Amino acid sequence: MTIDNKREQIWESLRDPEYRHQFVEEEINVGIAFQIRSLRNRQDLKQVELADRLGGKQSLVSSWENPDYGRYNLGTLKDLAKAFDVGLLVRFVPFSTLVDWALNLTSDTIAPPSFNEEDKYPIATSAASASFNPVKDVNVTNSVDDFISKMDPAKFPSTASINAKEAIYA
Amino acid sequence: MGKEFTFYDYIDADRDGTNVIKSWLNGAGKPAKARFNRVIGWLENSSPAGSQESVWRAPYVWPLHEEWKGFIEIRKEVDRVQYRLIGKVENRNVFLVTWGYHKGVWKTDITHQTAKERIAKMNNNPERYRTEHDYR
């Protein structure tokens, strides 16, 4: 199956409002739990060692790594980003961006390198940041029409490209 | 970069050609369907079991035991019912063959022998008995 086929499937499922809200919830519940576990493993930390960095208990780290936890707050996420020495993005985005993120997961987006790891390998840094941003074309465009022209209509099952132009010109 | 794993759904080609996994997910309710689809999405791109960054273990994936040894399940609890999606990992393929519920006792819709037969069919006749996981 191509990535476009998969995008079409996910997009079709999101046309159900109840499902798409559950999709957002589960992307957070599952994604954060996966990322905490994966980051901890990448940095070769035991749960108790991460808990020590945060001044908390091992059982709390265990809870955070469980997709059933679902009660993360921003303070916890900021503390975890600091403990892992990685960035943290909390953004409202269009569903197309969320789908792109879901489709472009890699081991480096699941468990991103710490600042020191990136600092040692500047070439890897640019590659990592390029792969991290699912709408990277937006960042290098010089004009709205340039941006619109780079949008592949096949990648947008809805009228997203038209809506994007309307939104930008509004 | 390609995916680490590919998930396949069992197609009941001996009956009506139903994708039994897709059909069950669409009947299990939106929370369960969303959970299973997102866990599959993350697992597809996660490092293989045994490697340093692996998430191929609890609380994401549970190994089954006894007659179901060799199979794994993904879980989601909704309204005190544990929904369980059951499959088997072979190399970088994950064959989803059936589902289960846990409400006091663990129940599946097929026996472990049938599950093993489904795995064999998916391996031996992939065009007829399997399709890449359907997210719809």
PDB file of C-alpha atoms in Angstrom:
ATOM      1  CA  MET A   1       0.000   0.000   0.000  1.00  0.00           C
ATOM      2  CA  THR A   2       1.333   3.429  -0.868  1.00  0.00           C
ATOM      3  CA  ILE A   3       1.425   6.253   1.625  1.00  0.00           C
ATOM      4  CA  ASP A   4      -1.224   8.041  -0.449  1.00  0.00           C
ATOM      5  CA  ASN A   5      -3.536   5.019  -0.172  1.00  0.00           C
ATOM      6  CA  LYS A   6      -3.077   5.040   3.553  1.00  0.00           C
ATOM      7  CA  ARG A   7      -3.678   8.787   3.709  1.00  0.00           C
ATOM      8  CA  GLU A   8      -6.934   8.324   1.788  1.00  0.00           C
ATOM      9  CA  GLN A   9      -8.033   5.565   4.174  1.00  0.00           C
ATOM     10  CA  ILE A  10      -7.314   7.614   7.277  1.00  0.00           C
ATOM     11  CA  TRP A  11      -8.924  10.691   5.777  1.00  0.00           C
ATOM     12  CA  GLU A  12     -12.042   8.711   4.905  1.00  0.00           C
ATOM     13  CA  SER A  13     -12.297   7.431   8.475  1.00  0.00           C
ATOM     14  CA  LEU A  14     -11.975  10.998   9.797  1.00  0.00           C
ATOM     15  CA  ARG A  15     -15.149  12.059   7.997  1.00  0.00           C
ATOM     16  CA  ASP A  16     -16.971  10.544  10.977  1.00  0.00           C
ATOM     17  CA  PRO A  17     -16.883  13.353  13.593  1.00  0.00           C
ATOM     18  CA  GLU A  18     -16.967  11.024  16.596  1.00  0.00           C
ATOM     19  CA  TYR A  19     -14.123   8.946  15.197  1.00  0.00           C
ATOM     20  CA  ARG A  20     -11.928  11.923  14.356  1.00  0.00           C
ATOM     21  CA  HIS A  21     -12.230  13.273  17.892  1.00  0.00           C
ATOM     22  CA  GLN A  22     -11.285   9.855  19.224  1.00  0.00           C
ATOM     23  CA  PHE A  23      -8.396   9.813  16.733  1.00  0.00           C
ATOM     24  CA  VAL A  24      -7.050  13.055  18.220  1.00  0.00           C
ATOM     25  CA  GLU A  25      -7.444  11.712  21.751  1.00  0.00           C
ATOM     26  CA  GLU A  26      -5.753   8.418  20.966  1.00  0.00           C
ATOM     27  CA  GLU A  27      -2.954  10.079  19.023  1.00  0.00           C
ATOM     28  CA  ILE A  28      -2.175  11.983  22.226  1.00  0.00           C
ATOM     29  CA  ASN A  29      -2.700   9.041  24.600  1.00  0.00           C
ATOM     30  CA  VAL A  30      -0.778   6.530  22.525  1.00  0.00           C
ATOM     31  CA  GLY A  31       1.772   8.933  21.067  1.00  0.00           C
ATOM     32  CA  ILE A  32       2.939  10.518  24.310  1.00  0.00           C
ATOM     33  CA  ALA A  33       3.136   7.150  26.054  1.00  0.00           C
ATOM     34  CA  PHE A  34       5.162   5.707  23.164  1.00  0.00           C
ATOM     35  CA  GLN A  35       7.445   8.736  23.066  1.00  0.00           C
ATOM     36  CA  ILE A  36       8.194   8.714  26.796  1.00  0.00           C
ATOM     37  CA  ARG A  37       9.039   4.990  26.707  1.00  0.00           C
ATOM     38  CA  SER A  38      11.084   5.343  23.530  1.00  0.00           C
ATOM     39  CA  LEU A  39      12.957   8.443  24.727  1.00  0.00           C
ATOM     40  CA  ARG A  40      13.748   6.798  28.035  1.00  0.00           C
ATOM     41  CA  ASN A  41      15.103   3.759  26.227  1.00  0.00           C
ATOM     42  CA  ARG A  42      17.089   5.868  23.759  1.00  0.00           C
ATOM     43  CA  GLN A  43      18.740   7.658  26.668  1.00  0.00           C
ATOM     44  CA  ASP A  44      19.248   4.345  28.485  1.00  0.00           C
ATOM     45  CA  LEU A  45      17.345   5.463  31.550  1.00  0.00           C
ATOM     46  CA  LYS A  46      15.465   3.247  33.965  1.00  0.00           C
ATOM     47  CA  GLN A  47      12.056   4.446  35.084  1.00  0.00           C
ATOM     48  CA  VAL A  48      13.430   5.202  38.533  1.00  0.00           C
ATOM     49  CA  GLU A  49      16.281   7.261  37.049  1.00  0.00           C
ATOM     50  CA  LEU A  50      13.869   9.365  35.025  1.00  0.00           C
ATOM     51  CA  ALA A  51      11.703   9.748  38.116  1.00  0.00           C
ATOM     52  CA  ASP A  52      14.755  10.977  40.047  1.00  0.00           C
ATOM     53  CA  ARG A  53      15.469  13.605  37.397  1.00  0.00           C
ATOM     54  CA  LEU A  54      11.904  14.810  37.791  1.00  0.00           C
ATOM     55  CA  GLY A  55      11.801  14.512  41.551  1.00  0.00           C
ATOM     56  CA  GLY A  56       8.916  12.043  41.338  1.00  0.00           C
ATOM     57  CA  LYS A  57       8.126   8.389  41.806  1.00  0.00           C
ATOM     58  CA  GLN A  58       8.902   5.490  39.479  1.00  0.00           C
ATOM     59  CA  SER A  59       5.229   4.495  39.500  1.00  0.00           C
ATOM     60  CA  LEU A  60       4.313   7.834  37.954  1.00  0.00           C
ATOM     61  CA  VAL A  61       6.738   7.293  35.061  1.00  0.00           C
ATOM     62  CA  SER A  62       5.192   3.864  34.603  1.00  0.00           C
ATOM     63  CA  SER A  63       1.747   5.484  34.405  1.00  0.00           C
ATOM     64  CA  TRP A  64       2.903   8.059  31.865  1.00  0.00           C
ATOM     65  CA  GLU A  65       4.178   5.281  29.619  1.00  0.00           C
ATOM     66  CA  ASN A  66       0.767   3.617  29.607  1.00  0.00           C
ATOM     67  CA  PRO A  67      -1.575   4.601  26.722  1.00  0.00           C
ATOM     68  CA  ASP A  68      -4.483   4.251  29.148  1.00  0.00           C
ATOM     69  CA  TYR A  69      -3.172   7.061  31.373  1.00  0.00           C
ATOM     70  CA  GLY A  70      -4.493   9.989  29.325  1.00  0.00           C
ATOM     71  CA  ARG A  71      -4.218  12.690  32.002  1.00  0.00           C
ATOM     72  CA  TYR A  72      -1.031  14.491  30.962  1.00  0.00           C
ATOM     73  CA  ASN A  73      -0.834  18.171  31.765  1.00  0.00           C
ATOM     74  CA  LEU A  74       1.364  20.778  30.148  1.00  0.00           C
ATOM     75  CA  GLY A  75       3.561  21.122  33.236  1.00  0.00           C
ATOM     76  CA  THR A  76       4.366  17.411  33.130  1.00  0.00           C
ATOM     77  CA  LEU A  77       5.161  17.537  29.429  1.00  0.00           C
ATOM     78  CA  LYS A  78       7.439  20.560  29.889  1.00  0.00           C
ATOM     79  CA  ASP A  79       9.216  18.827  32.777  1.00  0.00           C
ATOM     80  CA  LEU A  80       9.696  15.712  30.638  1.00  0.00           C
ATOM     81  CA  ALA A  81      11.032  17.751  27.714  1.00  0.00           C
ATOM     82  CA  LYS A  82      13.536  19.338  30.097  1.00  0.00           C
ATOM     83  CA  ALA A  83      14.511  15.967  31.593  1.00  0.00           C
ATOM     84  CA  PHE A  84      15.083  14.476  28.138  1.00  0.00           C
ATOM     85  CA  ASP A  85      16.582  17.743  26.817  1.00  0.00           C
ATOM     86  CA  VAL A  86      14.359  17.682  23.749  1.00  0.00           C
ATOM     87  CA  GLY A  87      11.948  20.210  22.268  1.00  0.00           C
ATOM     88  CA  LEU A  88       8.203  20.147  22.782  1.00  0.00           C
ATOM     89  CA  LEU A  89       5.531  21.259  20.324  1.00  0.00           C
ATOM     90  CA  VAL A  90       1.934  21.750  21.460  1.00  0.00           C
ATOM     91  CA  ARG A  91      -0.110  23.091  18.576  1.00  0.00           C
ATOM     92  CA  PHE A  92      -3.620  23.197  17.165  1.00  0.00           C
ATOM     93  CA  VAL A  93      -3.345  22.017  13.565  1.00  0.00           C
ATOM     94  CA  PRO A  94      -5.565  21.087  10.635  1.00  0.00           C
ATOM     95  CA  PHE A  95      -6.382  17.403  10.427  1.00  0.00           C
ATOM     96  CA  SER A  96      -4.321  17.096   7.246  1.00  0.00           C
ATOM     97  CA  THR A  97      -1.222  18.024   9.285  1.00  0.00           C
ATOM     98  CA  LEU A  98      -2.111  15.489  11.954  1.00  0.00           C
ATOM     99  CA  VAL A  99      -2.527  12.799   9.309  1.00  0.00           C
ATOM    100  CA  ASP A 100       0.821  13.736   7.765  1.00  0.00           C
ATOM    101  CA  TRP A 101       2.461  13.477  11.174  1.00  0.00           C
ATOM    102  CA  ALA A 102       0.895  10.043  11.697  1.00  0.00           C
ATOM    103  CA  LEU A 103       2.059   8.888   8.280  1.00  0.00           C
ATOM    104  CA  ASN A 104       5.607  10.145   8.641  1.00  0.00           C
ATOM    105  CA  LEU A 105       6.582   8.611  11.954  1.00  0.00           C
ATOM    106  CA  THR A 106      10.153   7.363  12.101  1.00  0.00           C
ATOM    107  CA  SER A 107      12.344   6.133  14.934  1.00  0.00           C
ATOM    108  CA  ASP A 108      13.842   9.653  15.128  1.00  0.00           C
ATOM    109  CA  THR A 109      10.466  11.368  15.406  1.00  0.00           C
ATOM    110  CA  ILE A 110       9.267   8.815  17.949  1.00  0.00           C
ATOM    111  CA  ALA A 111      12.415   9.186  20.076  1.00  0.00           C
ATOM    112  CA  PRO A 112      14.089  12.417  18.966  1.00  0.00           C
ATOM    113  CA  PRO A 113      17.749  13.091  19.758  1.00  0.00           C
ATOM    114  CA  SER A 114      18.601  15.301  22.714  1.00  0.00           C
ATOM    115  CA  PHE A 115      20.139  18.720  22.115  1.00  0.00           C
ATOM    116  CA  ASN A 116      23.640  17.399  22.806  1.00  0.00           C
ATOM    117  CA  GLU A 117      23.188  14.548  20.326  1.00  0.00           C
ATOM    118  CA  GLU A 118      22.067  17.014  17.663  1.00  0.00           C
ATOM    119  CA  ASP A 119      24.850  19.435  18.535  1.00  0.00           C
ATOM    120  CA  LYS A 120      27.476  16.774  17.858  1.00  0.00           C
ATOM    121  CA  TYR A 121      26.102  16.050  14.416  1.00  0.00           C
ATOM    122  CA  PRO A 122      24.994  19.280  12.737  1.00  0.00           C
ATOM    123  CA  ILE A 123      24.266  17.564   9.421  1.00  0.00           C
ATOM    124  CA  ALA A 124      21.956  15.162  11.180  1.00  0.00           C
ATOM    125  CA  THR A 125      20.352  18.147  12.878  1.00  0.00           C
ATOM    126  CA  SER A 126      19.140  19.674   9.649  1.00  0.00           C
ATOM    127  CA  ALA A 127      17.917  16.313   8.400  1.00  0.00           C
ATOM    128  CA  ALA A 128      16.095  15.660  11.652  1.00  0.00           C
ATOM    129  CA  SER A 129      14.405  19.038  11.670  1.00  0.00           C
ATOM    130  CA  ALA A 130      13.409  18.671   8.029  1.00  0.00           C
ATOM    131  CA  SER A 131      11.797  15.307   8.664  1.00  0.00           C
ATOM    132  CA  PHE A 132      10.186  16.562  11.838  1.00  0.00           C
ATOM    133  CA  ASN A 133       8.058  19.215  10.141  1.00  0.00           C
ATOM    134  CA  PRO A 134       5.347  17.571   8.046  1.00  0.00           C
ATOM    135  CA  VAL A 135       4.513  20.830   6.264  1.00  0.00           C
ATOM    136  CA  LYS A 136       8.100  21.937   5.679  1.00  0.00           C
ATOM    137  CA  ASP A 137       7.255  23.464   2.274  1.00  0.00           C
ATOM    138  CA  VAL A 138       5.404  26.198   4.114  1.00  0.00           C
ATOM    139  CA  ASN A 139       8.649  27.331   5.707  1.00  0.00           C
ATOM    140  CA  VAL A 140      10.605  27.826   2.494  1.00  0.00           C
ATOM    141  CA  THR A 141       7.976  29.396   0.317  1.00  0.00           C
ATOM    142  CA  ASN A 142       8.195  33.023  -0.749  1.00  0.00           C
ATOM    143  CA  SER A 143       4.587  33.684  -1.601  1.00  0.00           C
ATOM    144  CA  VAL A 144       1.098  32.394  -1.069  1.00  0.00           C
ATOM    145  CA  ASP A 145       0.781  31.328  -4.705  1.00  0.00           C
ATOM    146  CA  ASP A 146       4.133  29.557  -4.473  1.00  0.00           C
ATOM    147  CA  PHE A 147       2.850  27.706  -1.421  1.00  0.00           C
ATOM    148  CA  ILE A 148      -0.454  26.809  -3.084  1.00  0.00           C
ATOM    149  CA  SER A 149       1.333  25.628  -6.230  1.00  0.00           C
ATOM    150  CA  LYS A 150       3.408  23.230  -4.147  1.00  0.00           C
ATOM    151  CA  MET A 151       0.332  21.593  -2.655  1.00  0.00           C
ATOM    152  CA  ASP A 152      -0.382  18.335  -4.411  1.00  0.00           C
ATOM    153  CA  PRO A 153      -4.195  18.092  -4.775  1.00  0.00           C
ATOM    154  CA  ALA A 154      -3.893  14.310  -4.757  1.00  0.00           C
ATOM    155  CA  LYS A 155      -2.640  14.500  -1.202  1.00  0.00           C
ATOM    156  CA  PHE A 156      -5.696  16.409  -0.072  1.00  0.00           C
ATOM    157  CA  PRO A 157      -8.842  14.317  -0.463  1.00  0.00           C
ATOM    158  CA  SER A 158     -11.014  17.298   0.468  1.00  0.00           C
ATOM    159  CA  THR A 159     -10.965  20.866  -0.786  1.00  0.00           C
ATOM    160  CA  ALA A 160      -8.100  21.633   1.541  1.00  0.00           C
ATOM    161  CA  SER A 161      -6.025  23.430  -1.083  1.00  0.00           C
ATOM    162  CA  ILE A 162      -8.907  25.751  -1.959  1.00  0.00           C
ATOM    163  CA  ASN A 163      -9.645  26.354   1.710  1.00  0.00           C
ATOM    164  CA  ALA A 164      -5.992  27.050   2.402  1.00  0.00           C
ATOM    165  CA  LYS A 165      -5.887  29.724  -0.292  1.00  0.00           C
ATOM    166  CA  GLU A 166      -9.089  31.302   1.024  1.00  0.00           C
ATOM    167  CA  ALA A 167      -7.751  31.253   4.559  1.00  0.00           C
ATOM    168  CA  ILE A 168      -4.446  32.849   3.616  1.00  0.00           C
ATOM    169  CA  TYR A 169      -6.029  35.556   1.489  1.00  0.00           C
ATOM    170  CA  ALA A 170      -8.734  36.275   4.084  1.00  0.00           C
TER     171      ALA A 170
ATOM    172  CA  MET B   1      12.438   5.766   5.415  1.00  0.00           C
ATOM    173  CA  GLY B   2      10.317   2.649   5.137  1.00  0.00           C
ATOM    174  CA  LYS B   3       8.158   1.180   7.812  1.00  0.00           C
ATOM    175  CA  GLU B   4       9.640  -1.156  10.393  1.00  0.00           C
ATOM    176  CA  PHE B   5       6.602  -3.453  10.358  1.00  0.00           C
ATOM    177  CA  THR B   6       3.636  -4.134   8.100  1.00  0.00           C
ATOM    178  CA  PHE B   7       0.276  -5.096   9.604  1.00  0.00           C
ATOM    179  CA  TYR B   8      -2.059  -7.389   7.662  1.00  0.00           C
ATOM    180  CA  ASP B   9      -5.772  -8.104   8.204  1.00  0.00           C
ATOM    181  CA  TYR B  10      -7.228 -11.571   7.696  1.00  0.00           C
ATOM    182  CA  ILE B  11      -9.661 -11.876   4.777  1.00  0.00           C
ATOM    183  CA  ASP B  12     -12.319 -14.548   5.176  1.00  0.00           C
ATOM    184  CA  ALA B  13     -12.024 -15.608   1.537  1.00  0.00           C
ATOM    185  CA  ASP B  14     -13.558 -19.030   2.202  1.00  0.00           C
ATOM    186  CA  ARG B  15     -16.860 -17.351   3.071  1.00  0.00           C
ATOM    187  CA  ASP B  16     -17.766 -13.902   1.810  1.00  0.00           C
ATOM    188  CA  GLY B  17     -14.381 -12.223   1.523  1.00  0.00           C
ATOM    189  CA  THR B  18     -14.939 -10.047   4.588  1.00  0.00           C
ATOM    190  CA  ASN B  19     -11.995  -8.274   6.151  1.00  0.00           C
ATOM    191  CA  VAL B  20     -12.708  -9.666   9.615  1.00  0.00           C
ATOM    192  CA  ILE B  21     -10.459  -7.172  11.397  1.00  0.00           C
ATOM    193  CA  LYS B  22     -11.933  -4.106   9.713  1.00  0.00           C
ATOM    194  CA  SER B  23     -15.434  -5.452  10.243  1.00  0.00           C
ATOM    195  CA  TRP B  24     -14.838  -6.035  13.954  1.00  0.00           C
ATOM    196  CA  LEU B  25     -13.145  -2.676  14.487  1.00  0.00           C
ATOM    197  CA  ASN B  26     -16.117  -0.915  12.963  1.00  0.00           C
ATOM    198  CA  GLY B  27     -18.441  -2.748  15.319  1.00  0.00           C
ATOM    199  CA  ALA B  28     -16.338  -2.338  18.437  1.00  0.00           C
ATOM    200  CA  GLY B  29     -17.021   1.369  18.812  1.00  0.00           C
ATOM    201  CA  LYS B  30     -15.071   4.489  17.940  1.00  0.00           C
ATOM    202  CA  PRO B  31     -12.826   4.589  21.045  1.00  0.00           C
ATOM    203  CA  ALA B  32     -11.608   1.035  20.474  1.00  0.00           C
ATOM    204  CA  LYS B  33     -11.198   1.524  16.742  1.00  0.00           C
ATOM    205  CA  ALA B  34      -9.215   4.743  17.243  1.00  0.00           C
ATOM    206  CA  ARG B  35      -7.006   3.151  19.903  1.00  0.00           C
ATOM    207  CA  PHE B  36      -6.180   0.087  17.838  1.00  0.00           C
ATOM    208  CA  ASN B  37      -5.540   2.070  14.684  1.00  0.00           C
ATOM    209  CA  ARG B  38      -3.211   4.495  16.445  1.00  0.00           C
ATOM    210  CA  VAL B  39      -1.310   1.758  18.271  1.00  0.00           C
ATOM    211  CA  ILE B  40      -0.866   0.005  14.926  1.00  0.00           C
ATOM    212  CA  GLY B  41       0.296   3.273  13.364  1.00  0.00           C
ATOM    213  CA  TRP B  42       2.963   3.787  16.048  1.00  0.00           C
ATOM    214  CA  LEU B  43       4.033   0.152  16.129  1.00  0.00           C
ATOM    215  CA  GLU B  44       4.475   0.123  12.352  1.00  0.00           C
ATOM    216  CA  ASN B  45       7.289   2.601  12.796  1.00  0.00           C
ATOM    217  CA  SER B  46       8.778   1.398  16.075  1.00  0.00           C
ATOM    218  CA  SER B  47      12.019  -0.475  16.397  1.00  0.00           C
ATOM    219  CA  PRO B  48      11.829  -4.263  16.403  1.00  0.00           C
ATOM    220  CA  ALA B  49      11.291  -6.241  19.583  1.00  0.00           C
ATOM    221  CA  GLY B  50      14.454  -6.676  21.608  1.00  0.00           C
ATOM    222  CA  SER B  51      16.162  -3.532  20.406  1.00  0.00           C
ATOM    223  CA  GLN B  52      16.918  -0.691  22.726  1.00  0.00           C
ATOM    224  CA  GLU B  53      13.982   1.488  21.805  1.00  0.00           C
ATOM    225  CA  SER B  54      11.443  -1.296  21.534  1.00  0.00           C
ATOM    226  CA  VAL B  55       7.859  -0.776  22.551  1.00  0.00           C
ATOM    227  CA  TRP B  56       6.912  -4.328  21.574  1.00  0.00           C
ATOM    228  CA  ARG B  57       5.988  -5.156  25.138  1.00  0.00           C
ATOM    229  CA  ALA B  58       3.444  -4.202  27.807  1.00  0.00           C
ATOM    230  CA  PRO B  59       1.633  -1.861  28.107  1.00  0.00           C
ATOM    231  CA  TYR B  60       1.509  -1.623  24.306  1.00  0.00           C
ATOM    232  CA  VAL B  61       1.626  -5.273  23.237  1.00  0.00           C
ATOM    233  CA  TRP B  62       1.062  -8.335  25.413  1.00  0.00           C
ATOM    234  CA  PRO B  63       2.317 -11.825  24.606  1.00  0.00           C
ATOM    235  CA  LEU B  64      -0.288 -14.595  24.941  1.00  0.00           C
ATOM    236  CA  HIS B  65       0.409 -17.888  26.699  1.00  0.00           C
ATOM    237  CA  GLU B  66      -0.424 -21.581  26.786  1.00  0.00           C
ATOM    238  CA  GLU B  67      -2.245 -22.677  23.639  1.00  0.00           C
ATOM    239  CA  TRP B  68      -2.046 -19.136  22.305  1.00  0.00           C
ATOM    240  CA  LYS B  69       1.703 -18.948  22.817  1.00  0.00           C
ATOM    241  CA  GLY B  70       3.357 -17.086  19.954  1.00  0.00           C
ATOM    242  CA  PHE B  71       0.435 -14.703  19.542  1.00  0.00           C
ATOM    243  CA  ILE B  72       0.257 -11.131  20.815  1.00  0.00           C
ATOM    244  CA  GLU B  73      -2.626  -8.834  21.671  1.00  0.00           C
ATOM    245  CA  ILE B  74      -3.261  -5.111  21.798  1.00  0.00           C
ATOM    246  CA  ARG B  75      -5.748  -3.952  24.445  1.00  0.00           C
ATOM    247  CA  LYS B  76      -8.227  -1.164  24.953  1.00  0.00           C
ATOM    248  CA  GLU B  77     -10.672  -0.905  27.841  1.00  0.00           C
ATOM    249  CA  VAL B  78     -13.986   0.790  27.174  1.00  0.00           C
ATOM    250  CA  ASP B  79     -16.767   0.780  29.764  1.00  0.00           C
ATOM    251  CA  ARG B  80     -15.071  -1.966  31.783  1.00  0.00           C
ATOM    252  CA  VAL B  81     -14.725  -4.262  28.774  1.00  0.00           C
ATOM    253  CA  GLN B  82     -11.230  -5.109  27.536  1.00  0.00           C
ATOM    254  CA  TYR B  83     -11.210  -5.240  23.747  1.00  0.00           C
ATOM    255  CA  ARG B  84      -8.298  -7.223  22.409  1.00  0.00           C
ATOM    256  CA  LEU B  85      -6.917  -7.384  18.905  1.00  0.00           C
ATOM    257  CA  ILE B  86      -4.968 -10.588  18.364  1.00  0.00           C
ATOM    258  CA  GLY B  87      -2.213 -11.337  15.899  1.00  0.00           C
ATOM    259  CA  LYS B  88       1.197 -12.843  15.378  1.00  0.00           C
ATOM    260  CA  VAL B  89       4.520 -11.208  14.571  1.00  0.00           C
ATOM    261  CA  GLU B  90       6.631 -12.991  11.963  1.00  0.00           C
ATOM    262  CA  ASN B  91       9.800 -11.206  10.950  1.00  0.00           C
ATOM    263  CA  ARG B  92       8.596  -7.701  10.066  1.00  0.00           C
ATOM    264  CA  ASN B  93       5.001  -8.764   9.366  1.00  0.00           C
ATOM    265  CA  VAL B  94       2.165  -8.680  11.873  1.00  0.00           C
ATOM    266  CA  PHE B  95      -0.810 -10.874  10.972  1.00  0.00           C
ATOM    267  CA  LEU B  96      -4.034  -9.759  12.646  1.00  0.00           C
ATOM    268  CA  VAL B  97      -6.310 -12.786  12.746  1.00  0.00           C
ATOM    269  CA  THR B  98      -8.998 -12.284  15.335  1.00  0.00           C
ATOM    270  CA  TRP B  99     -10.168 -10.419  18.398  1.00  0.00           C
ATOM    271  CA  GLY B 100     -11.120 -11.108  21.983  1.00  0.00           C
ATOM    272  CA  TYR B 101     -12.944  -9.623  24.929  1.00  0.00           C
ATOM    273  CA  HIS B 102     -12.094  -9.754  28.585  1.00  0.00           C
ATOM    274  CA  LYS B 103     -14.988  -9.154  30.898  1.00  0.00           C
ATOM    275  CA  GLY B 104     -14.353 -11.455  33.815  1.00  0.00           C
ATOM    276  CA  VAL B 105     -13.140 -14.167  31.456  1.00  0.00           C
ATOM    277  CA  TRP B 106     -11.173 -14.006  28.247  1.00  0.00           C
ATOM    278  CA  LYS B 107     -13.104 -14.891  25.105  1.00  0.00           C
ATOM    279  CA  THR B 108     -12.208 -15.005  21.452  1.00  0.00           C
ATOM    280  CA  ASP B 109     -14.408 -15.706  18.448  1.00  0.00           C
ATOM    281  CA  ILE B 110     -12.162 -18.534  17.192  1.00  0.00           C
ATOM    282  CA  THR B 111      -9.960 -21.228  18.691  1.00  0.00           C
ATOM    283  CA  HIS B 112      -6.183 -21.087  18.719  1.00  0.00           C
ATOM    284  CA  GLN B 113      -6.146 -23.850  16.074  1.00  0.00           C
ATOM    285  CA  THR B 114      -8.258 -21.712  13.741  1.00  0.00           C
ATOM    286  CA  ALA B 115      -6.005 -18.741  14.465  1.00  0.00           C
ATOM    287  CA  LYS B 116      -2.977 -20.809  13.452  1.00  0.00           C
ATOM    288  CA  GLU B 117      -4.764 -21.955  10.298  1.00  0.00           C
ATOM    289  CA  ARG B 118      -5.455 -18.341   9.431  1.00  0.00           C
ATOM    290  CA  ILE B 119      -1.770 -17.475   9.853  1.00  0.00           C
ATOM    291  CA  ALA B 120      -0.845 -20.334   7.516  1.00  0.00           C
ATOM    292  CA  LYS B 121      -3.362 -19.157   4.918  1.00  0.00           C
ATOM    293  CA  MET B 122      -2.091 -15.592   5.124  1.00  0.00           C
ATOM    294  CA  ASN B 123       1.442 -16.847   4.558  1.00  0.00           C
ATOM    295  CA  ASN B 124       0.686 -19.382   1.856  1.00  0.00           C
ATOM    296  CA  ASN B 125      -1.879 -17.466  -0.167  1.00  0.00           C
ATOM    297  CA  PRO B 126      -1.368 -13.789   0.613  1.00  0.00           C
ATOM    298  CA  GLU B 127      -3.396 -12.433  -2.287  1.00  0.00           C
ATOM    299  CA  ARG B 128      -6.474 -14.363  -1.188  1.00  0.00           C
ATOM    300  CA  TYR B 129      -6.300 -14.269   2.589  1.00  0.00           C
ATOM    301  CA  ARG B 130      -4.708 -11.008   3.619  1.00  0.00           C
ATOM    302  CA  THR B 131      -4.666  -7.306   2.948  1.00  0.00           C
ATOM    303  CA  GLU B 132      -2.545  -4.578   4.426  1.00  0.00           C
ATOM    304  CA  HIS B 133      -4.296  -3.184   7.496  1.00  0.00           C
ATOM    305  CA  ASP B 134      -7.309  -1.124   6.520  1.00  0.00           C
ATOM    306  CA  TYR B 135      -7.648   2.073   8.584  1.00  0.00           C
ATOM    307  CA  ARG B 136     -11.202   2.843   7.468  1.00  0.00           C
TER     308      ARG B 136
END
